[in-house]
Amino acid sequence: MITNRNLVTSLNDNLRELNIEFIDCPDIIQKQVMLKKMKKGCFIFLKDFVNIDLIQRDFVSPLLTMDCSALSEKNITEYLPALNNSVCYDINSVVTSVLEGKTVFLIDESNFAIVCDMVEIEKRSITEPEGEKNVRGSHDGFIESLSINITLLRRKIKSNRLKFKYIVLGNITNQSLVISYIDGIANRKIINDLYNKISNIKIDGLLSIGHIEELIVDSKYALFPQYITTERTDKVIGALLEGKVAVLLDGTPFALIAPTSFFSFFQAPDDYSSNWIPTTLVRSVRFFSFITTLTLPGLYVSITAFQYYLIPLNILVQLGRSRSTVAFPPQVEALLMEFTIQMLKEASIRLPTYIGTTVGVVGGIIIGQAAVSAGIVSNLFIIIVGIMAIASYTTPNYEFGISMIVIRLGILLMASVFGIVGMITCFSLLLMHLLSLDSLGQPYLMPMMPLKLNGIKDTIIRAPLQLMKRRSNISKPIRKWRGSKNE
């Protein structure tokens, strides 16, 4: 750990201390120069982190031409044309500034350093997120640069009430994180609770926003995500206007939204760009697809292995014919196909796009047909697996979809042993689990449990915007009415 040592008036002594800190760091450049009246100076910066042209014009040239004997920490801003200049007085601040990509200038016979922030890092262009497609909404998404992500939010919320609370995390990586909220709408207690949770994180470094999510959740063993993860700027802006808060981490294009509820995972930005009647239908399709993908495999196993008398006779005859050539019992058949589906899904994600699509489609058809011909699975179960797979992709949130896999497997195992009774038991335990969860202190099943009639307008249904003048109570907003209505 770097100790807090003050800079001294000797340039050589300061450089000697810095060289100890920067040992085996070939990307850190030190350029010593001679100023007027033969006074020595040294520029220190990270290679390929600064805009050389701007640094040369607005920082280096003025320093080389001015009389540095009259330069002090009080009048530094008067001599240099660049706006983002500052002064530091200790070795620790110099090291931190250099590693952040800033340019530091040390002068002999001065016990302070001049810092100029003109960072220029190569970054990818702003494009639509691949995993969260949109039809009628905006097509821009976050990137890995925190400053650019803040600019994207500021571009669409042109108000001084949009606030950002900065936190530096990672004992080694020293990554910047911001908590974004709209002052006057977001609940101050929720903001402070989240700030305290994140500030108490002690870790060497954070590879993704998922690290933050896992370290601050209240229920460590929850099956469902307690925060919404998104790359979409419009989704974050919509959440901020609802009184929620967003967490942005430098180095990752994802943002966390909190607090959230179970029903938020069935909502998409497109829902607010279309008429409310078809939108309500689409949301209902997503919800019933969620129920379908959880119950269909377990229901098949329960009926074929235990409660076959629950289905009509004509369907039972067809089911018997379909299973007459299958060598395995329904439990083994279902587990084999579940494993195969997940294997194909994982392969299609990890492989390049043009190969993954081919593997997913061709592999599914060939394996399915071969499995039926070999008597491993029945024709009916291939149809069930196809419906289940399609239904699982209707959920707009990736993390929520992964949770569905775990729950579906648990229901399938219980149905394999206890039939319908096992499925009913699983759904009862699932409901109890949902009731026990919360997101930043807010009930996970709100507005259904506890019942808030106003919030139901934007759950599985989407009421007309004219009827949604009042903000949802999920985030406990200070200003409960949208628009100019006084409270």
JSON list of C-alpha atoms in Angstrom, two decimals, residues 114-219:
[
{"chain": "A", "resi": 114, "resn": "ILE", "atom": "CA", "xyz": [0.57, 20.19, -11.25]},
{"chain": "A", "resi": 115, "resn": "VAL", "atom": "CA", "xyz": [-2.03, 17.71, -12.52]},
{"chain": "A", "resi": 116, "resn": "CYS", "atom": "CA", "xyz": [-3.76, 18.03, -15.89]},
{"chain": "A", "resi": 117, "resn": "ASP", "atom": "CA", "xyz": [-6.71, 15.77, -16.74]},
{"chain": "A", "resi": 118, "resn": "MET", "atom": "CA", "xyz": [-6.82, 15.16, -20.48]},
{"chain": "A", "resi": 119, "resn": "VAL", "atom": "CA", "xyz": [-7.47, 11.44, -20.57]},
{"chain": "A", "resi": 120, "resn": "GLU", "atom": "CA", "xyz": [-8.11, 9.89, -23.96]},
{"chain": "A", "resi": 121, "resn": "ILE", "atom": "CA", "xyz": [-8.68, 6.12, -24.00]},
{"chain": "A", "resi": 122, "resn": "GLU", "atom": "CA", "xyz": [-9.77, 4.05, -26.98]},
{"chain": "A", "resi": 123, "resn": "LYS", "atom": "CA", "xyz": [-13.38, 2.98, -26.52]},
{"chain": "A", "resi": 124, "resn": "ARG", "atom": "CA", "xyz": [-16.01, 1.27, -28.60]},
{"chain": "A", "resi": 125, "resn": "SER", "atom": "CA", "xyz": [-18.82, 3.16, -30.25]},
{"chain": "A", "resi": 126, "resn": "ILE", "atom": "CA", "xyz": [-22.28, 3.54, -28.75]},
{"chain": "A", "resi": 127, "resn": "THR", "atom": "CA", "xyz": [-24.53, 0.83, -30.21]},
{"chain": "A", "resi": 128, "resn": "GLU", "atom": "CA", "xyz": [-27.72, -1.00, -29.34]},
{"chain": "A", "resi": 129, "resn": "PRO", "atom": "CA", "xyz": [-27.20, -3.79, -26.78]},
{"chain": "A", "resi": 130, "resn": "GLU", "atom": "CA", "xyz": [-27.23, -7.20, -28.46]},
{"chain": "A", "resi": 131, "resn": "GLY", "atom": "CA", "xyz": [-29.06, -8.87, -25.59]},
{"chain": "A", "resi": 132, "resn": "GLU", "atom": "CA", "xyz": [-31.82, -6.23, -25.19]},
{"chain": "A", "resi": 133, "resn": "LYS", "atom": "CA", "xyz": [-33.25, -5.44, -28.59]},
{"chain": "A", "resi": 134, "resn": "ASN", "atom": "CA", "xyz": [-35.83, -2.71, -29.01]},
{"chain": "A", "resi": 135, "resn": "VAL", "atom": "CA", "xyz": [-38.25, -1.94, -31.86]},
{"chain": "A", "resi": 136, "resn": "ARG", "atom": "CA", "xyz": [-39.56, 1.60, -31.37]},
{"chain": "A", "resi": 137, "resn": "GLY", "atom": "CA", "xyz": [-37.39, 2.97, -28.59]},
{"chain": "A", "resi": 138, "resn": "SER", "atom": "CA", "xyz": [-33.87, 4.41, -28.61]},
{"chain": "A", "resi": 139, "resn": "HIS", "atom": "CA", "xyz": [-31.02, 2.26, -29.89]},
{"chain": "A", "resi": 140, "resn": "ASP", "atom": "CA", "xyz": [-28.14, 3.44, -27.72]},
{"chain": "A", "resi": 141, "resn": "GLY", "atom": "CA", "xyz": [-26.64, 1.48, -24.88]},
{"chain": "A", "resi": 142, "resn": "PHE", "atom": "CA", "xyz": [-23.97, 1.90, -22.24]},
{"chain": "A", "resi": 143, "resn": "ILE", "atom": "CA", "xyz": [-20.31, 1.22, -22.96]},
{"chain": "A", "resi": 144, "resn": "GLU", "atom": "CA", "xyz": [-17.32, 0.49, -20.70]},
{"chain": "A", "resi": 145, "resn": "SER", "atom": "CA", "xyz": [-16.47, 4.16, -20.10]},
{"chain": "A", "resi": 146, "resn": "LEU", "atom": "CA", "xyz": [-18.11, 5.58, -16.98]},
{"chain": "A", "resi": 147, "resn": "SER", "atom": "CA", "xyz": [-17.76, 9.19, -18.15]},
{"chain": "A", "resi": 148, "resn": "ILE", "atom": "CA", "xyz": [-19.50, 8.39, -21.44]},
{"chain": "A", "resi": 149, "resn": "ASN", "atom": "CA", "xyz": [-22.30, 6.55, -19.60]},
{"chain": "A", "resi": 150, "resn": "ILE", "atom": "CA", "xyz": [-22.86, 9.55, -17.35]},
{"chain": "A", "resi": 151, "resn": "THR", "atom": "CA", "xyz": [-22.97, 11.76, -20.45]},
{"chain": "A", "resi": 152, "resn": "LEU", "atom": "CA", "xyz": [-25.60, 9.49, -22.03]},
{"chain": "A", "resi": 153, "resn": "LEU", "atom": "CA", "xyz": [-27.83, 9.96, -18.99]},
{"chain": "A", "resi": 154, "resn": "ARG", "atom": "CA", "xyz": [-27.17, 13.69, -18.82]},
{"chain": "A", "resi": 155, "resn": "ARG", "atom": "CA", "xyz": [-28.00, 14.05, -22.51]},
{"chain": "A", "resi": 156, "resn": "LYS", "atom": "CA", "xyz": [-31.55, 12.79, -21.91]},
{"chain": "A", "resi": 157, "resn": "ILE", "atom": "CA", "xyz": [-32.15, 14.26, -18.45]},
{"chain": "A", "resi": 158, "resn": "LYS", "atom": "CA", "xyz": [-31.22, 17.93, -18.80]},
{"chain": "A", "resi": 159, "resn": "SER", "atom": "CA", "xyz": [-31.83, 18.84, -15.19]},
{"chain": "A", "resi": 160, "resn": "ASN", "atom": "CA", "xyz": [-29.58, 19.75, -12.27]},
{"chain": "A", "resi": 161, "resn": "ARG", "atom": "CA", "xyz": [-31.67, 17.36, -10.18]},
{"chain": "A", "resi": 162, "resn": "LEU", "atom": "CA", "xyz": [-29.89, 14.41, -11.81]},
{"chain": "A", "resi": 163, "resn": "LYS", "atom": "CA", "xyz": [-27.22, 13.57, -9.23]},
{"chain": "A", "resi": 164, "resn": "PHE", "atom": "CA", "xyz": [-24.25, 11.18, -9.07]},
{"chain": "A", "resi": 165, "resn": "LYS", "atom": "CA", "xyz": [-22.60, 9.99, -5.85]},
{"chain": "A", "resi": 166, "resn": "TYR", "atom": "CA", "xyz": [-19.04, 8.78, -6.48]},
{"chain": "A", "resi": 167, "resn": "ILE", "atom": "CA", "xyz": [-17.40, 5.84, -4.73]},
{"chain": "A", "resi": 168, "resn": "VAL", "atom": "CA", "xyz": [-13.95, 4.33, -5.39]},
{"chain": "A", "resi": 169, "resn": "LEU", "atom": "CA", "xyz": [-13.82, 0.54, -4.98]},
{"chain": "A", "resi": 170, "resn": "GLY", "atom": "CA", "xyz": [-11.12, -2.11, -5.27]},
{"chain": "A", "resi": 171, "resn": "ASN", "atom": "CA", "xyz": [-7.98, -2.01, -3.14]},
{"chain": "A", "resi": 172, "resn": "ILE", "atom": "CA", "xyz": [-5.91, -2.74, -6.26]},
{"chain": "A", "resi": 173, "resn": "THR", "atom": "CA", "xyz": [-8.06, -1.68, -9.22]},
{"chain": "A", "resi": 174, "resn": "ASN", "atom": "CA", "xyz": [-9.34, 1.62, -7.73]},
{"chain": "A", "resi": 175, "resn": "GLN", "atom": "CA", "xyz": [-12.46, 1.62, -9.92]},
{"chain": "A", "resi": 176, "resn": "SER", "atom": "CA", "xyz": [-14.92, 4.48, -9.97]},
{"chain": "A", "resi": 177, "resn": "LEU", "atom": "CA", "xyz": [-18.59, 3.79, -9.26]},
{"chain": "A", "resi": 178, "resn": "VAL", "atom": "CA", "xyz": [-21.54, 6.16, -9.24]},
{"chain": "A", "resi": 179, "resn": "ILE", "atom": "CA", "xyz": [-25.00, 5.95, -7.73]},
{"chain": "A", "resi": 180, "resn": "SER", "atom": "CA", "xyz": [-27.37, 7.93, -9.94]},
{"chain": "A", "resi": 181, "resn": "TYR", "atom": "CA", "xyz": [-30.70, 9.32, -8.79]},
{"chain": "A", "resi": 182, "resn": "ILE", "atom": "CA", "xyz": [-33.03, 12.28, -9.31]},
{"chain": "A", "resi": 183, "resn": "ASP", "atom": "CA", "xyz": [-33.08, 14.62, -6.35]},
{"chain": "A", "resi": 184, "resn": "GLY", "atom": "CA", "xyz": [-36.57, 15.36, -5.09]},
{"chain": "A", "resi": 185, "resn": "ILE", "atom": "CA", "xyz": [-38.00, 12.09, -6.44]},
{"chain": "A", "resi": 186, "resn": "ALA", "atom": "CA", "xyz": [-35.75, 9.33, -5.12]},
{"chain": "A", "resi": 187, "resn": "ASN", "atom": "CA", "xyz": [-36.11, 8.38, -1.47]},
{"chain": "A", "resi": 188, "resn": "ARG", "atom": "CA", "xyz": [-33.09, 9.61, 0.51]},
{"chain": "A", "resi": 189, "resn": "LYS", "atom": "CA", "xyz": [-33.16, 6.62, 2.88]},
{"chain": "A", "resi": 190, "resn": "ILE", "atom": "CA", "xyz": [-32.91, 4.16, -0.02]},
{"chain": "A", "resi": 191, "resn": "ILE", "atom": "CA", "xyz": [-30.02, 6.15, -1.50]},
{"chain": "A", "resi": 192, "resn": "ASN", "atom": "CA", "xyz": [-28.15, 6.19, 1.81]},
{"chain": "A", "resi": 193, "resn": "ASP", "atom": "CA", "xyz": [-28.75, 2.49, 2.43]},
{"chain": "A", "resi": 194, "resn": "LEU", "atom": "CA", "xyz": [-27.36, 1.61, -1.00]},
{"chain": "A", "resi": 195, "resn": "TYR", "atom": "CA", "xyz": [-24.42, 3.99, -0.56]},
{"chain": "A", "resi": 196, "resn": "ASN", "atom": "CA", "xyz": [-23.52, 2.39, 2.78]},
{"chain": "A", "resi": 197, "resn": "LYS", "atom": "CA", "xyz": [-23.79, -1.13, 1.39]},
{"chain": "A", "resi": 198, "resn": "ILE", "atom": "CA", "xyz": [-21.46, -0.34, -1.51]},
{"chain": "A", "resi": 199, "resn": "SER", "atom": "CA", "xyz": [-19.02, 1.71, 0.60]},
{"chain": "A", "resi": 200, "resn": "ASN", "atom": "CA", "xyz": [-18.53, -1.26, 2.94]},
{"chain": "A", "resi": 201, "resn": "ILE", "atom": "CA", "xyz": [-17.38, -3.55, 0.11]},
{"chain": "A", "resi": 202, "resn": "LYS", "atom": "CA", "xyz": [-13.78, -4.62, 0.70]},
{"chain": "A", "resi": 203, "resn": "ILE", "atom": "CA", "xyz": [-12.32, -6.37, -2.32]},
{"chain": "A", "resi": 204, "resn": "ASP", "atom": "CA", "xyz": [-9.21, -6.22, -4.53]},
{"chain": "A", "resi": 205, "resn": "GLY", "atom": "CA", "xyz": [-11.13, -5.55, -7.73]},
{"chain": "A", "resi": 206, "resn": "LEU", "atom": "CA", "xyz": [-14.47, -5.81, -9.49]},
{"chain": "A", "resi": 207, "resn": "LEU", "atom": "CA", "xyz": [-14.67, -7.53, -12.86]},
{"chain": "A", "resi": 208, "resn": "SER", "atom": "CA", "xyz": [-18.32, -6.76, -13.52]},
{"chain": "A", "resi": 209, "resn": "ILE", "atom": "CA", "xyz": [-21.43, -5.17, -12.08]},
{"chain": "A", "resi": 210, "resn": "GLY", "atom": "CA", "xyz": [-22.47, -8.66, -11.01]},
{"chain": "A", "resi": 211, "resn": "HIS", "atom": "CA", "xyz": [-19.84, -8.53, -8.26]},
{"chain": "A", "resi": 212, "resn": "ILE", "atom": "CA", "xyz": [-21.57, -5.47, -6.80]},
{"chain": "A", "resi": 213, "resn": "GLU", "atom": "CA", "xyz": [-24.96, -7.15, -7.01]},
{"chain": "A", "resi": 214, "resn": "GLU", "atom": "CA", "xyz": [-23.79, -10.31, -5.25]},
{"chain": "A", "resi": 215, "resn": "LEU", "atom": "CA", "xyz": [-22.01, -8.42, -2.48]},
{"chain": "A", "resi": 216, "resn": "ILE", "atom": "CA", "xyz": [-24.89, -6.09, -1.54]},
{"chain": "A", "resi": 217, "resn": "VAL", "atom": "CA", "xyz": [-27.98, -8.32, -1.82]},
{"chain": "A", "resi": 218, "resn": "ASP", "atom": "CA", "xyz": [-29.86, -8.96, 1.40]},
{"chain": "A", "resi": 219, "resn": "SER", "atom": "CA", "xyz": [-30.82, -12.55, 0.55]}
]
